[in-house]
Amino acid sequence: MRKDDSIMANEIQRRNNLFDNLMNMRDWMNDDFFSDLTPAADHMKTDVAEDDHGYTVKIDMPGFDKKDIHINYANNILAVTGHRDSFADESDQKGNVLHTERRYGQMSRQYRLPDVDRSAVKARYENGVLTLELPKLQASDENDTRIDID
């Protein structure tokens, strides 16, 4: 191996170590220790499906009471808000909590879903998942704005 090759090999090795260190730092930064810095939307994971007849929205909201979930649809915007006052966890009465990921307070999300028939929306909350069925308005001849010329 020539001297130049050995220098180049050492340089590649140093870059690989730097890359490995950066990857370890990235993993450390993604640790749940930093979860308070992430937006609340990360805690209301959502799937939205659409077909010709309407939308289906599924939102993960584990640990909420049904009475503390509020749903509103106005101006083509679906708004979902959940509120939790506190946790009744007495597992450590001395306050020696090392790590907690459970949240309390209010979380909300909004979704732009046009042309929903508000009178036919259905919602159910089961096993921590809120499922909404939002049928689309059906076009009818009465809503036709075309004017025939005589």
Coordinates of C-alpha atoms in Angstrom, one line a residue:
M1 CA 0.0 0.0 0.0
R2 CA 1.4 3.4 -0.9
K3 CA 1.5 6.2 1.6
D4 CA -1.2 8.2 -0.3
D5 CA -3.5 5.1 -0.1
S6 CA -2.9 4.7 3.6
I7 CA -3.8 8.4 4.2
M8 CA -6.9 8.0 2.1
A9 CA -7.9 4.9 4.0
N10 CA -7.5 6.6 7.3
E11 CA -9.5 9.6 6.0
I12 CA -12.4 7.2 5.0
Q13 CA -12.2 5.5 8.4
R14 CA -12.5 8.9 10.2
R15 CA -15.5 9.8 8.0
N16 CA -17.2 6.5 8.8
N17 CA -16.6 7.1 12.5
L18 CA -18.0 10.6 12.2
F19 CA -21.1 9.2 10.3
D20 CA -21.6 6.6 13.0
N21 CA -21.3 9.2 15.7
L22 CA -23.9 11.4 13.9
M23 CA -26.3 8.4 13.5
N24 CA -25.9 7.7 17.3
M25 CA -26.6 11.3 18.0
R26 CA -29.7 11.2 15.8
D27 CA -31.0 8.1 17.6
W28 CA -30.4 9.8 20.9
M29 CA -32.2 13.0 19.8
N30 CA -35.2 10.9 18.7
D31 CA -35.4 9.3 22.1
D32 CA -38.7 9.8 23.9
F33 CA -36.9 12.0 26.3
F34 CA -37.5 14.8 23.8
S35 CA -41.2 13.9 23.1
D36 CA -42.3 17.1 24.8
L37 CA -40.7 19.0 21.9
T38 CA -42.8 17.3 19.3
P39 CA -46.1 18.8 18.2
A40 CA -49.3 17.4 19.7
A41 CA -50.3 16.1 16.3
D42 CA -47.8 13.4 16.8
H43 CA -50.1 12.1 19.5
M44 CA -53.2 12.0 17.4
K45 CA -52.1 9.8 14.5
T46 CA -54.7 9.8 11.8
D47 CA -55.7 7.8 8.7
V48 CA -58.1 9.5 6.2
A49 CA -59.7 7.5 3.4
E50 CA -61.9 8.9 0.6
D51 CA -64.2 7.2 -1.9
D52 CA -67.0 8.5 -4.1
H53 CA -69.5 8.4 -1.2
G54 CA -67.5 10.0 1.6
Y55 CA -64.6 10.1 3.9
T56 CA -63.5 7.7 6.7
V57 CA -61.2 9.2 9.4
K58 CA -59.6 7.2 12.1
I59 CA -57.7 8.9 14.9
D60 CA -55.7 7.3 17.7
M61 CA -56.8 8.8 21.0
P62 CA -56.0 6.2 23.6
G63 CA -56.8 7.0 27.2
F64 CA -59.5 9.6 26.5
D65 CA -63.0 9.4 27.9
K66 CA -65.7 9.6 25.2
K67 CA -67.3 12.6 27.0
D68 CA -64.0 14.5 26.7
I69 CA -63.8 14.2 22.9
H70 CA -65.4 17.1 20.9
I71 CA -66.1 17.0 17.2
N72 CA -67.1 19.9 15.0
Y73 CA -67.6 20.3 11.3
A74 CA -67.9 23.8 9.8
N75 CA -66.7 25.6 6.6
N76 CA -65.3 22.3 5.2
I77 CA -63.1 21.8 8.3
L78 CA -63.4 18.8 10.6
A79 CA -62.0 19.7 14.1
V80 CA -61.4 17.1 16.7
T81 CA -60.4 18.1 20.2
G82 CA -59.6 15.8 23.2
H83 CA -59.1 17.0 26.8
R84 CA -57.7 15.1 29.8
D85 CA -57.5 16.8 33.2
S86 CA -55.1 14.5 34.9
F87 CA -54.1 10.9 35.7
A88 CA -55.1 9.1 38.9
D89 CA -51.9 7.2 39.1
E90 CA -50.8 6.6 42.7
S91 CA -48.1 4.1 41.9
D92 CA -45.4 6.3 43.4
Q93 CA -46.8 8.6 46.1
K94 CA -43.4 10.1 46.8
G95 CA -43.2 11.7 43.3
N96 CA -40.2 9.6 42.2
V97 CA -41.1 9.6 38.6
L98 CA -38.1 9.0 36.3
H99 CA -39.9 9.1 32.9
T100 CA -43.4 9.8 31.8
E101 CA -44.9 9.8 28.3
R102 CA -48.6 10.1 29.3
R103 CA -50.0 13.5 28.5
Y104 CA -52.7 15.6 30.0
G105 CA -54.3 18.8 28.7
Q106 CA -55.9 19.5 25.4
M107 CA -54.9 18.2 22.0
S108 CA -56.6 19.0 18.7
R109 CA -56.4 18.4 15.0
Q110 CA -58.1 19.9 11.9
Y111 CA -58.8 18.3 8.6
R112 CA -60.0 20.0 5.4
L113 CA -62.8 17.7 4.0
P114 CA -65.1 19.5 1.6
D115 CA -68.7 18.8 0.8
V116 CA -69.7 16.7 3.8
D117 CA -73.3 16.0 4.7
R118 CA -73.2 17.2 8.3
S119 CA -76.6 15.7 9.1
A120 CA -75.3 12.1 8.2
V121 CA -71.9 12.1 10.0
K122 CA -71.4 9.2 12.3
A123 CA -68.8 8.8 15.1
R124 CA -67.7 6.0 17.3
Y125 CA -65.0 5.6 19.9
E126 CA -63.7 2.1 20.5
N127 CA -60.4 0.8 22.0
G128 CA -58.8 4.2 21.9
V129 CA -59.6 4.9 18.2
L130 CA -62.1 7.5 17.1
T131 CA -63.7 6.5 13.8
L132 CA -65.7 9.1 11.8
E133 CA -67.8 8.3 8.7
L134 CA -68.4 11.6 6.8
P135 CA -70.7 11.0 3.8
K136 CA -70.4 13.5 0.9
L137 CA -73.3 15.7 -0.2
Q138 CA -75.0 14.2 -3.2
A139 CA -75.5 16.6 -6.1
S140 CA -79.1 16.8 -7.1
D141 CA -81.0 18.4 -10.0
E142 CA -82.4 21.0 -7.5
N143 CA -78.9 22.3 -7.0
D144 CA -78.2 22.7 -10.7
T145 CA -77.4 26.3 -11.4
R146 CA -77.6 26.0 -15.2
I147 CA -80.1 28.2 -16.9
D148 CA -81.6 27.2 -20.3
I149 CA -82.0 29.8 -23.0
D150 CA -85.4 30.0 -24.7

